[in-house]
mmCIF file of C-alpha atoms in Angstrom:
data_model
loop_
_atom_site.group_PDB
_atom_site.id
_atom_site.type_symbol
_atom_site.label_atom_id
_atom_site.label_comp_id
_atom_site.label_asym_id
_atom_site.label_seq_id
_atom_site.Cartn_x
_atom_site.Cartn_y
_atom_site.Cartn_z
ATOM 1 C CA MET K 1 6.777 -34.176 -75.888
ATOM 2 C CA ALA K 2 9.903 -33.814 -77.956
ATOM 3 C CA ASN K 3 13.428 -33.951 -76.105
ATOM 4 C CA ILE K 4 16.798 -31.859 -76.168
ATOM 5 C CA ASP K 5 19.327 -34.589 -76.742
ATOM 6 C CA ALA K 6 22.640 -34.597 -75.603
ATOM 7 C CA ASP K 7 24.533 -32.535 -78.425
ATOM 8 C CA MET K 8 22.298 -29.380 -77.992
ATOM 9 C CA ILE K 9 22.853 -29.593 -74.699
ATOM 10 C CA ALA K 10 26.659 -29.987 -75.076
ATOM 11 C CA GLN K 11 26.459 -26.713 -78.084
ATOM 12 C CA TYR K 12 24.306 -24.779 -76.560
ATOM 13 C CA PHE K 13 23.884 -25.346 -73.002
ATOM 14 C CA TYR K 14 26.950 -26.577 -71.964
ATOM 15 C CA LYS K 15 28.644 -25.264 -68.658
ATOM 16 C CA GLY K 16 29.290 -21.653 -68.445
ATOM 17 C CA ALA K 17 27.290 -20.799 -71.472
ATOM 18 C CA LYS K 18 24.835 -17.763 -70.668
ATOM 19 C CA VAL K 19 21.634 -18.469 -71.531
ATOM 20 C CA GLU K 20 17.737 -17.439 -71.075
ATOM 21 C CA ILE K 21 15.277 -18.932 -68.520
ATOM 22 C CA SER K 22 11.401 -19.702 -68.558
ATOM 23 C CA SER K 23 8.934 -20.238 -66.179
ATOM 24 C CA LYS K 24 6.056 -23.024 -65.823
ATOM 25 C CA ASP K 25 5.125 -21.026 -62.733
ATOM 26 C CA GLU K 26 1.402 -19.560 -62.759
ATOM 27 C CA GLY K 27 2.080 -15.492 -63.660
ATOM 28 C CA PHE K 28 5.602 -15.705 -65.367
ATOM 29 C CA GLN K 29 4.295 -16.930 -68.477
ATOM 30 C CA GLY K 30 5.999 -15.464 -71.591
ATOM 31 C CA SER K 31 8.936 -14.219 -69.323
ATOM 32 C CA TRP K 32 12.534 -15.429 -69.718
ATOM 33 C CA PHE K 33 15.097 -14.219 -66.779
ATOM 34 C CA ALA K 34 19.073 -14.460 -67.783
ATOM 35 C CA GLY K 35 21.434 -16.696 -66.203
ATOM 36 C CA THR K 36 24.176 -19.088 -66.377
ATOM 37 C CA VAL K 37 24.601 -23.147 -66.589
ATOM 38 C CA LEU K 38 26.210 -24.779 -63.728
ATOM 39 C CA GLY K 39 26.077 -28.081 -64.872
ATOM 40 C CA TYR K 40 23.711 -30.980 -66.309
ATOM 41 C CA ARG K 41 22.379 -34.943 -66.043
ATOM 42 C CA LYS K 42 20.437 -36.978 -67.260
ATOM 43 C CA TRP K 43 17.113 -37.740 -65.699
ATOM 44 C CA LYS K 44 17.043 -41.469 -64.374
ATOM 45 C CA ARG K 45 13.157 -41.227 -64.468
ATOM 46 C CA SER K 46 12.843 -40.137 -68.524
ATOM 47 C CA SER K 47 15.241 -39.340 -71.326
ATOM 48 C CA CYS K 48 14.670 -36.056 -70.045
ATOM 49 C CA MET K 49 17.828 -33.428 -69.601
ATOM 50 C CA LYS K 50 18.286 -31.777 -66.193
ATOM 51 C CA VAL K 51 20.238 -28.155 -66.366
ATOM 52 C CA LEU K 52 21.189 -26.631 -63.196
ATOM 53 C CA VAL K 53 21.554 -22.643 -64.013
ATOM 54 C CA ARG K 54 22.333 -19.476 -61.857
ATOM 55 C CA TYR K 55 20.038 -16.507 -62.295
ATOM 56 C CA LYS K 56 21.825 -13.306 -63.065
ATOM 57 C CA THR K 57 18.809 -10.892 -61.744
ATOM 58 C CA LEU K 58 16.600 -13.079 -59.295
ATOM 59 C CA MET K 59 18.086 -13.501 -55.978
ATOM 60 C CA LYS K 60 17.112 -16.792 -52.948
ATOM 61 C CA ASP K 61 17.502 -14.433 -50.111
ATOM 62 C CA LYS K 62 15.130 -11.109 -49.277
ATOM 63 C CA GLU K 63 18.743 -9.338 -48.940
ATOM 64 C CA GLY K 64 20.061 -9.544 -52.316
ATOM 65 C CA THR K 65 23.101 -11.087 -51.459
ATOM 66 C CA ARG K 66 22.597 -14.557 -53.169
ATOM 67 C CA ARG K 67 21.546 -15.729 -56.754
ATOM 68 C CA LEU K 68 18.742 -18.505 -56.925
ATOM 69 C CA LYS K 69 20.080 -21.718 -58.054
ATOM 70 C CA GLU K 70 17.303 -24.004 -59.930
ATOM 71 C CA GLU K 71 17.668 -27.333 -61.516
ATOM 72 C CA LEU K 72 15.277 -27.461 -64.822
ATOM 73 C CA ASP K 73 14.242 -28.931 -67.881
ATOM 74 C CA ALA K 74 16.835 -28.269 -70.922
ATOM 75 C CA MET K 75 13.056 -27.474 -72.788
ATOM 76 C CA GLN K 76 13.092 -24.399 -70.209
ATOM 77 C CA LEU K 77 16.517 -23.294 -71.735
ATOM 78 C CA ARG K 78 17.712 -21.171 -74.723
ATOM 79 C CA PRO K 79 20.577 -19.015 -75.400
ATOM 80 C CA ALA K 80 21.131 -15.862 -74.604
ATOM 81 C CA LEU K 81 19.501 -13.345 -77.728
ATOM 82 C CA PRO K 82 22.434 -11.827 -79.413
ATOM 83 C CA SER K 83 22.176 -7.855 -78.697
ATOM 84 C CA GLU K 84 20.813 -5.600 -81.268
ATOM 85 C CA ASN K 85 21.002 -2.373 -82.578
ATOM 86 C CA ARG K 86 18.613 0.010 -80.790
ATOM 87 C CA ARG K 87 15.343 0.721 -83.398
ATOM 88 C CA ARG K 88 12.043 2.493 -83.752
ATOM 89 C CA PHE K 89 8.700 -0.046 -83.616
ATOM 90 C CA GLU K 90 5.806 -0.554 -84.848
ATOM 91 C CA SER K 91 2.071 -0.734 -83.949
ATOM 92 C CA TYR K 92 0.719 -4.043 -83.371
ATOM 93 C CA GLU K 93 4.621 -5.732 -83.858
ATOM 94 C CA GLU K 94 5.046 -8.340 -80.824
ATOM 95 C CA VAL K 95 7.980 -7.257 -78.654
ATOM 96 C CA ASP K 96 9.805 -8.711 -75.172
ATOM 97 C CA ALA K 97 9.846 -5.815 -72.518
ATOM 98 C CA TYR K 98 12.379 -5.655 -69.768
ATOM 99 C CA TYR K 99 9.936 -5.578 -66.614
ATOM 100 C CA HIS K 100 10.706 -6.908 -62.765
ATOM 101 C CA ASP K 101 13.481 -8.620 -63.656
ATOM 102 C CA GLY K 102 12.832 -10.430 -66.933
ATOM 103 C CA TRP K 103 12.057 -10.057 -70.621
ATOM 104 C CA TRP K 104 8.086 -10.521 -71.022
ATOM 105 C CA ALA K 105 6.190 -11.284 -74.199
ATOM 106 C CA GLY K 106 3.743 -8.363 -75.616
ATOM 107 C CA ILE K 107 2.439 -6.782 -77.856
ATOM 108 C CA ILE K 108 2.573 -2.763 -78.964
ATOM 109 C CA THR K 109 -0.827 -1.356 -79.449
ATOM 110 C CA GLU K 110 -0.219 2.273 -79.772
ATOM 111 C CA VAL K 111 3.256 4.756 -80.423
ATOM 112 C CA LEU K 112 3.307 7.126 -77.947
ATOM 113 C CA GLY K 113 6.287 9.201 -80.089
ATOM 114 C CA GLU K 114 9.494 8.435 -81.482
ATOM 115 C CA ASP K 115 10.594 6.655 -77.654
ATOM 116 C CA LYS K 116 7.149 5.349 -75.710
ATOM 117 C CA TYR K 117 5.003 2.589 -76.465
ATOM 118 C CA MET K 118 1.997 0.845 -75.345
ATOM 119 C CA VAL K 119 2.716 -2.883 -74.296
ATOM 120 C CA PHE K 120 -0.039 -4.984 -74.512
ATOM 121 C CA PHE K 121 0.721 -8.683 -72.422
ATOM 122 C CA ARG K 122 -1.743 -11.475 -73.164
ATOM 123 C CA ASP K 123 -1.518 -13.453 -70.270
ATOM 124 C CA SER K 124 -1.803 -11.070 -67.433
ATOM 125 C CA ARG K 125 -4.030 -8.823 -70.045
ATOM 126 C CA GLU K 126 -2.230 -5.118 -68.772
ATOM 127 C CA GLN K 127 -1.276 -2.674 -70.597
ATOM 128 C CA ARG K 128 2.313 -0.742 -69.502
ATOM 129 C CA CYS K 129 3.980 2.339 -70.971
ATOM 130 C CA PHE K 130 7.659 1.668 -71.976
ATOM 131 C CA LYS K 131 10.993 3.635 -73.701
ATOM 132 C CA ALA K 132 12.586 2.126 -76.877
ATOM 133 C CA ALA K 133 15.471 0.807 -74.170
ATOM 134 C CA ARG K 134 13.411 -1.606 -72.131
ATOM 135 C CA LEU K 135 12.103 -3.171 -75.626
ATOM 136 C CA ARG K 136 13.648 -5.832 -78.208
ATOM 137 C CA ARG K 137 11.830 -7.615 -80.712
ATOM 138 C CA HIS K 138 10.399 -10.537 -79.782
ATOM 139 C CA ARG K 139 11.769 -14.388 -81.302
ATOM 140 C CA GLU K 140 11.849 -17.382 -80.854
ATOM 141 C CA TRP K 141 14.291 -20.290 -80.501
ATOM 142 C CA VAL K 142 13.299 -23.133 -82.998
ATOM 143 C CA TYR K 143 15.183 -25.851 -83.351
ATOM 144 C CA GLY K 144 18.739 -24.548 -82.793
ATOM 145 C CA LYS K 145 17.663 -21.369 -84.589
ATOM 146 C CA TRP K 146 16.538 -18.101 -84.003
ATOM 147 C CA VAL K 147 13.119 -16.792 -85.292
ATOM 148 C CA PRO K 148 13.326 -14.353 -86.713
ATOM 149 C CA PRO K 149 17.366 -14.585 -87.379
ATOM 150 C CA PRO K 150 18.339 -11.640 -85.249
ATOM 151 C CA LEU K 151 20.203 -8.903 -86.824
ATOM 152 C CA MET K 152 23.081 -8.825 -86.608
ATOM 153 C CA GLN K 153 25.819 -5.282 -85.531
ATOM 154 C CA PRO K 154 27.822 -4.295 -88.506
ATOM 155 C CA LYS K 155 31.583 -5.530 -87.827
ATOM 156 C CA VAL K 156 34.572 -2.396 -87.620
ATOM 157 C CA GLU K 157 37.385 -3.345 -89.429
ATOM 158 C CA GLU K 158 40.052 -2.573 -87.366
ATOM 159 C CA VAL K 159 42.804 0.313 -88.684
ATOM 160 C CA SER K 160 46.407 -0.175 -87.895
ATOM 161 C CA MET K 161 47.687 2.710 -87.356
ATOM 162 C CA SER K 162 51.762 4.034 -86.866
ATOM 163 C CA THR K 163 53.121 5.724 -83.984
ATOM 164 C CA GLU K 164 52.806 9.205 -86.160
ATOM 165 C CA GLU K 165 49.028 9.049 -86.726
ATOM 166 C CA LYS K 166 48.155 7.689 -83.543
ATOM 167 C CA PRO K 167 45.739 10.417 -82.071
ATOM 168 C CA LYS K 168 46.944 11.936 -78.724
ATOM 169 C CA LYS K 169 44.026 10.580 -76.010
ATOM 170 C CA GLU K 170 41.834 12.563 -74.616
ATOM 171 C CA THR K 171 39.561 12.027 -71.639
ATOM 172 C CA ILE K 172 36.131 13.976 -71.401
ATOM 173 C CA ASP K 173 34.866 14.384 -68.068
ATOM 174 C CA ASN K 174 30.745 14.994 -67.923
ATOM 175 C CA ASN K 175 30.131 17.092 -65.126
ATOM 176 C CA PHE K 176 26.027 16.399 -64.134
ATOM 177 C CA SER K 177 24.135 18.118 -61.951
ATOM 178 C CA GLN K 178 21.337 16.594 -59.471
ATOM 179 C CA GLY K 179 18.461 15.523 -62.169
ATOM 180 C CA GLU K 180 17.091 13.032 -64.779
ATOM 181 C CA VAL K 181 19.901 11.142 -66.782
ATOM 182 C CA GLU K 182 20.144 8.264 -69.057
ATOM 183 C CA VAL K 183 22.555 5.040 -68.079
ATOM 184 C CA ASN K 184 23.782 2.650 -70.211
ATOM 185 C CA THR K 185 25.303 -0.958 -69.198
ATOM 186 C CA ASP K 186 27.573 -3.522 -70.209
ATOM 187 C CA GLU K 187 25.731 -6.468 -68.776
ATOM 188 C CA ASP K 188 25.179 -8.783 -71.931
ATOM 189 C CA GLY K 189 21.945 -8.285 -73.609
ATOM 190 C CA PHE K 190 21.773 -4.474 -72.421
ATOM 191 C CA GLN K 191 24.709 -3.079 -74.609
ATOM 192 C CA GLU K 192 22.602 -0.838 -76.537
ATOM 193 C CA GLY K 193 19.635 -0.013 -73.680
ATOM 194 C CA TRP K 194 19.923 3.370 -71.504
ATOM 195 C CA PHE K 195 18.194 3.567 -68.969
ATOM 196 C CA ASP K 196 16.406 6.801 -66.767
ATOM 197 C CA ALA K 197 18.249 6.999 -63.593
ATOM 198 C CA ASP K 198 18.681 10.439 -61.531
ATOM 199 C CA VAL K 199 21.639 11.706 -60.054
ATOM 200 C CA VAL K 200 22.096 11.633 -56.742
ATOM 201 C CA LYS K 201 25.791 13.218 -56.083
ATOM 202 C CA LYS K 202 29.330 13.161 -57.546
ATOM 203 C CA SER K 203 31.748 11.169 -55.851
ATOM 204 C CA GLY K 204 34.695 9.833 -58.439
ATOM 205 C CA ALA K 205 32.124 8.173 -61.347
ATOM 206 C CA THR K 206 29.022 10.123 -61.518
ATOM 207 C CA ASP K 207 26.328 8.172 -58.332
ATOM 208 C CA VAL K 208 22.906 7.366 -60.235
ATOM 209 C CA SER K 209 19.756 6.116 -58.835
ATOM 210 C CA MET K 210 18.084 3.803 -61.717
ATOM 211 C CA ALA K 211 14.581 3.267 -61.868
ATOM 212 C CA THR K 212 13.853 -0.109 -62.093
ATOM 213 C CA GLU K 213 9.815 0.191 -62.983
ATOM 214 C CA VAL K 214 8.029 1.766 -65.927
ATOM 215 C CA LYS K 215 4.629 2.691 -63.756
ATOM 216 C CA PRO K 216 2.840 5.157 -66.415
ATOM 217 C CA ASN K 217 -0.291 3.734 -67.683
ATOM 218 C CA GLU K 218 -0.621 0.807 -66.119
ATOM 219 C CA GLU K 219 -4.343 -0.332 -67.362
ATOM 220 C CA ILE K 220 -6.047 -4.030 -67.304
ATOM 221 C CA ILE K 221 -8.942 -5.324 -69.722
ATOM 222 C CA VAL K 222 -11.004 -6.510 -68.336
ATOM 223 C CA ASN K 223 -13.685 -8.309 -70.749
ATOM 224 C CA ASN K 224 -17.414 -8.906 -70.328
ATOM 225 C CA PHE K 225 -19.584 -11.826 -71.938
ATOM 226 C CA SER K 226 -23.082 -12.295 -71.786
ATOM 227 C CA PRO K 227 -25.167 -15.694 -70.972
ATOM 228 C CA ARG K 228 -25.368 -17.994 -73.884
ATOM 229 C CA ALA K 229 -21.980 -16.151 -75.631
ATOM 230 C CA PRO K 230 -19.707 -18.852 -77.539
ATOM 231 C CA VAL K 231 -16.121 -17.869 -76.446
ATOM 232 C CA GLU K 232 -12.387 -19.767 -76.517
ATOM 233 C CA VAL K 233 -11.033 -20.314 -73.389
ATOM 234 C CA SER K 234 -7.229 -20.786 -72.371
ATOM 235 C CA SER K 235 -5.077 -22.681 -70.096
ATOM 236 C CA ASP K 236 -2.407 -22.542 -67.673
ATOM 237 C CA GLU K 237 -1.745 -26.137 -67.078
ATOM 238 C CA ASP K 238 1.296 -27.130 -68.248
ATOM 239 C CA GLY K 239 1.243 -28.151 -71.834
ATOM 240 C CA PHE K 240 -1.627 -26.178 -72.821
ATOM 241 C CA GLU K 241 0.091 -23.005 -73.258
ATOM 242 C CA GLY K 242 -1.074 -21.486 -76.087
ATOM 243 C CA ALA K 243 -4.203 -23.838 -76.509
ATOM 244 C CA TRP K 244 -7.926 -22.244 -77.265
ATOM 245 C CA PHE K 245 -10.780 -24.839 -76.321
ATOM 246 C CA PRO K 246 -14.531 -23.767 -77.618
ATOM 247 C CA ALA K 247 -16.889 -23.359 -75.218
ATOM 248 C CA THR K 248 -20.126 -20.990 -74.283
ATOM 249 C CA ILE K 249 -20.804 -18.779 -71.271
ATOM 250 C CA VAL K 250 -23.510 -20.084 -68.613
ATOM 251 C CA LYS K 251 -23.509 -17.130 -66.191
ATOM 252 C CA GLU K 252 -21.130 -14.899 -64.480
ATOM 253 C CA LEU K 253 -19.681 -14.926 -61.310
ATOM 254 C CA ASP K 254 -18.141 -12.709 -58.714
ATOM 255 C CA LYS K 255 -14.765 -11.082 -59.285
ATOM 256 C CA GLY K 256 -14.459 -10.824 -62.663
ATOM 257 C CA LYS K 257 -14.728 -14.701 -62.885
ATOM 258 C CA TYR K 258 -17.321 -17.133 -65.246
ATOM 259 C CA LEU K 259 -18.719 -19.983 -65.739
ATOM 260 C CA ILE K 260 -18.460 -21.866 -68.598
ATOM 261 C CA GLU K 261 -19.348 -24.677 -70.213
ATOM 262 C CA TYR K 262 -17.142 -26.738 -72.781
ATOM 263 C CA GLN K 263 -18.118 -28.029 -76.152
ATOM 264 C CA THR K 264 -15.610 -31.145 -76.844
ATOM 265 C CA LEU K 265 -14.297 -31.502 -72.780
ATOM 266 C CA ARG K 266 -16.967 -33.840 -71.203
ATOM 267 C CA ASN K 267 -17.147 -34.428 -67.273
ATOM 268 C CA ASP K 268 -14.924 -37.765 -65.328
ATOM 269 C CA ASN K 269 -18.359 -39.651 -65.643
ATOM 270 C CA ASP K 270 -18.954 -38.710 -69.352
ATOM 271 C CA THR K 271 -22.350 -37.691 -68.649
ATOM 272 C CA GLU K 272 -22.674 -33.809 -69.780
ATOM 273 C CA PHE K 273 -20.421 -31.567 -71.354
ATOM 274 C CA LEU K 274 -17.663 -30.230 -68.544
ATOM 275 C CA ARG K 275 -18.418 -26.510 -66.637
ATOM 276 C CA GLU K 276 -15.738 -24.678 -64.958
ATOM 277 C CA GLU K 277 -15.296 -21.385 -63.160
ATOM 278 C CA VAL K 278 -12.641 -18.996 -65.077
ATOM 279 C CA ASP K 279 -11.238 -16.066 -65.047
ATOM 280 C CA SER K 280 -12.333 -13.354 -67.503
ATOM 281 C CA LEU K 281 -8.829 -13.011 -68.874
ATOM 282 C CA HIS K 282 -8.892 -16.712 -69.699
ATOM 283 C CA ILE K 283 -11.802 -15.377 -72.147
ATOM 284 C CA ARG K 284 -12.505 -14.287 -75.188
ATOM 285 C CA PRO K 285 -14.736 -14.692 -78.261
ATOM 286 C CA CYS K 286 -14.606 -17.217 -81.683
ATOM 287 C CA PRO K 287 -12.742 -14.900 -83.812
ATOM 288 C CA PRO K 288 -14.344 -14.285 -86.999
ATOM 289 C CA ASP K 289 -13.785 -16.146 -89.903
ATOM 290 C CA ILE K 290 -11.256 -14.676 -92.431
ATOM 291 C CA GLU K 291 -11.022 -15.935 -96.107
ATOM 292 C CA LEU K 292 -7.238 -16.659 -96.561
ATOM 293 C CA LEU K 293 -6.754 -15.549 -100.843
ATOM 294 C CA ASP K 294 -3.587 -17.492 -100.587
ATOM 295 C CA ARG K 295 -0.942 -19.780 -99.004
ATOM 296 C CA PHE K 296 0.158 -19.748 -95.336
ATOM 297 C CA GLU K 297 3.585 -18.638 -95.304
ATOM 298 C CA VAL K 298 6.953 -19.868 -93.496
ATOM 299 C CA LEU K 299 6.915 -18.340 -89.765
ATOM 300 C CA GLU K 300 3.611 -17.141 -90.005
ATOM 301 C CA GLU K 301 1.575 -17.660 -87.084
ATOM 302 C CA VAL K 302 -1.541 -19.742 -87.160
ATOM 303 C CA GLU K 303 -3.569 -21.751 -85.080
ATOM 304 C CA ALA K 304 -4.245 -24.879 -86.053
ATOM 305 C CA LEU K 305 -6.893 -27.793 -85.076
ATOM 306 C CA TYR K 306 -6.244 -30.861 -83.039
ATOM 307 C CA LYS K 307 -8.384 -32.829 -80.907
ATOM 308 C CA ASP K 308 -10.627 -29.889 -81.068
ATOM 309 C CA VAL K 309 -8.808 -27.468 -79.652
ATOM 310 C CA TRP K 310 -7.118 -24.062 -81.642
ATOM 311 C CA TRP K 311 -3.338 -24.418 -80.919
ATOM 312 C CA VAL K 312 -0.846 -21.059 -81.597
ATOM 313 C CA GLY K 313 2.037 -22.004 -83.564
ATOM 314 C CA VAL K 314 4.243 -21.086 -86.206
ATOM 315 C CA VAL K 315 4.077 -22.483 -90.097
ATOM 316 C CA SER K 316 7.856 -23.937 -90.074
ATOM 317 C CA LYS K 317 7.183 -25.757 -93.951
ATOM 318 C CA VAL K 318 5.320 -25.122 -96.302
ATOM 319 C CA ARG K 319 4.639 -28.678 -97.708
ATOM 320 C CA LYS K 320 2.919 -30.280 -101.098
ATOM 321 C CA ASN K 321 -1.184 -30.495 -102.160
ATOM 322 C CA ASP K 322 -2.115 -27.503 -99.723
ATOM 323 C CA GLU K 323 -0.145 -28.980 -96.354
ATOM 324 C CA TYR K 324 1.661 -27.612 -93.619
ATOM 325 C CA ASN K 325 4.380 -28.293 -90.597
ATOM 326 C CA VAL K 326 3.626 -26.260 -87.847
ATOM 327 C CA TYR K 327 5.350 -25.911 -84.481
ATOM 328 C CA PHE K 328 4.015 -25.565 -81.364
ATOM 329 C CA LYS K 329 6.769 -23.669 -78.646
ATOM 330 C CA SER K 330 4.886 -24.812 -75.862
ATOM 331 C CA THR K 331 5.223 -28.503 -76.885
ATOM 332 C CA ASN K 332 8.750 -28.030 -78.852
ATOM 333 C CA GLU K 333 6.879 -30.241 -81.177
ATOM 334 C CA GLU K 334 6.239 -29.996 -85.223
ATOM 335 C CA MET K 335 3.393 -31.706 -87.094
ATOM 336 C CA GLY K 336 1.876 -31.823 -90.255
ATOM 337 C CA PHE K 337 -1.816 -29.918 -90.799
ATOM 338 C CA LYS K 338 -4.147 -29.467 -93.833
ATOM 339 C CA HIS K 339 -4.662 -26.201 -95.080
ATOM 340 C CA SER K 340 -8.293 -26.569 -93.640
ATOM 341 C CA ASP K 341 -7.187 -27.272 -90.411
ATOM 342 C CA LEU K 342 -5.608 -24.234 -89.990
ATOM 343 C CA ARG K 343 -6.796 -19.818 -89.165
ATOM 344 C CA VAL K 344 -4.986 -17.365 -89.295
ATOM 345 C CA HIS K 345 -3.949 -16.192 -86.052
ATOM 346 C CA GLN K 346 -5.604 -12.414 -84.581
ATOM 347 C CA GLU K 347 -5.386 -11.011 -80.761
ATOM 348 C CA TRP K 348 -8.552 -10.024 -79.091
ATOM 349 C CA ILE K 349 -6.790 -6.644 -77.888
ATOM 350 C CA ASN K 350 -8.688 -3.898 -76.452
ATOM 351 C CA GLY K 351 -12.220 -5.580 -77.605
ATOM 352 C CA LYS K 352 -10.941 -5.780 -81.012
ATOM 353 C CA TRP K 353 -9.422 -8.623 -82.911
ATOM 354 C CA ILE K 354 -5.910 -7.325 -84.016
ATOM 355 C CA PHE K 355 -3.571 -9.320 -86.769
ATOM 356 C CA PRO K 356 0.195 -9.402 -85.369
ATOM 357 C CA PRO K 357 2.730 -9.127 -88.463
ATOM 358 C CA LYS K 358 4.362 -11.820 -89.462
ATOM 359 C CA ALA K 359 7.509 -12.609 -88.889
ATOM 360 C CA GLN K 360 10.205 -11.888 -91.652
ATOM 361 C CA ASN K 361 13.137 -13.856 -92.167
ATOM 362 C CA LEU K 362 15.730 -10.514 -92.067
#
């Protein structure tokens, strides 16, 4: 695993820096939470850098009066994503959805209107409905750069005005009766967002009650597999995120679980192939073979065959002789592969294979 050096810490994760924090805990894969760096140190047992952070939205106590502090591996941090203008999204576009106090990676499966979208989350296999204000384009922090780069907001040139040209100041008082409204905020990362709220009463400034969850159209996708069917199995273990292991269904168990037999992993005694009980959420059919008429492109999401396992990564460099460099987010590593060891990345969503759009260098 590649480590983050002291120079990168000093540049991006200095004391007071606004960051986003990922979690290795089960059920939190693919999520990012806002926080602030309080300090950092080099871990004595290895060359890893440890960073002390304070979460912005996660609390230590049930009363919500003390923000949670944690010392984490620097690999779990990235700078706060710059705010972007609100935009429309397209079907099968990769996004982050703001839910349960953090940003969760997903993919849009349906455009419900100009302002609403169905978002599918790979890890939980859930679908939820979100308004555009709670979505942002999904981006990866790769070697000190955002991929794809953020769309920077246009700068507004300052115009100097003489005292005679200055317009008269006018205060507009908005009067709202009880009912539904939308509210914006100046907090980092939410400047362009509008959130559903209800007017409670007017007392100086209008008081509002904000809706914190998007509840409609929640749906859990369940996969059904037959005995002896060839499949691929994912893992939540540290270091194996984004990996798919070839396996075969042995039989269906209770509560949506299956007994599977790996095709490449052996048991401890090396006497037979390893068998394991796996939740259906971590199983998918073997993806169809896609004939690629051209080469892969930089920033294109692919799956690379390494030690008999398919790993999801991003093409970081196109080399000569049909070879590529592929970057893996889960390990922060870059490795070289031949064209024959790569395949088109596909997502198994709602019982069908989806091709996520290529990342564009905007």
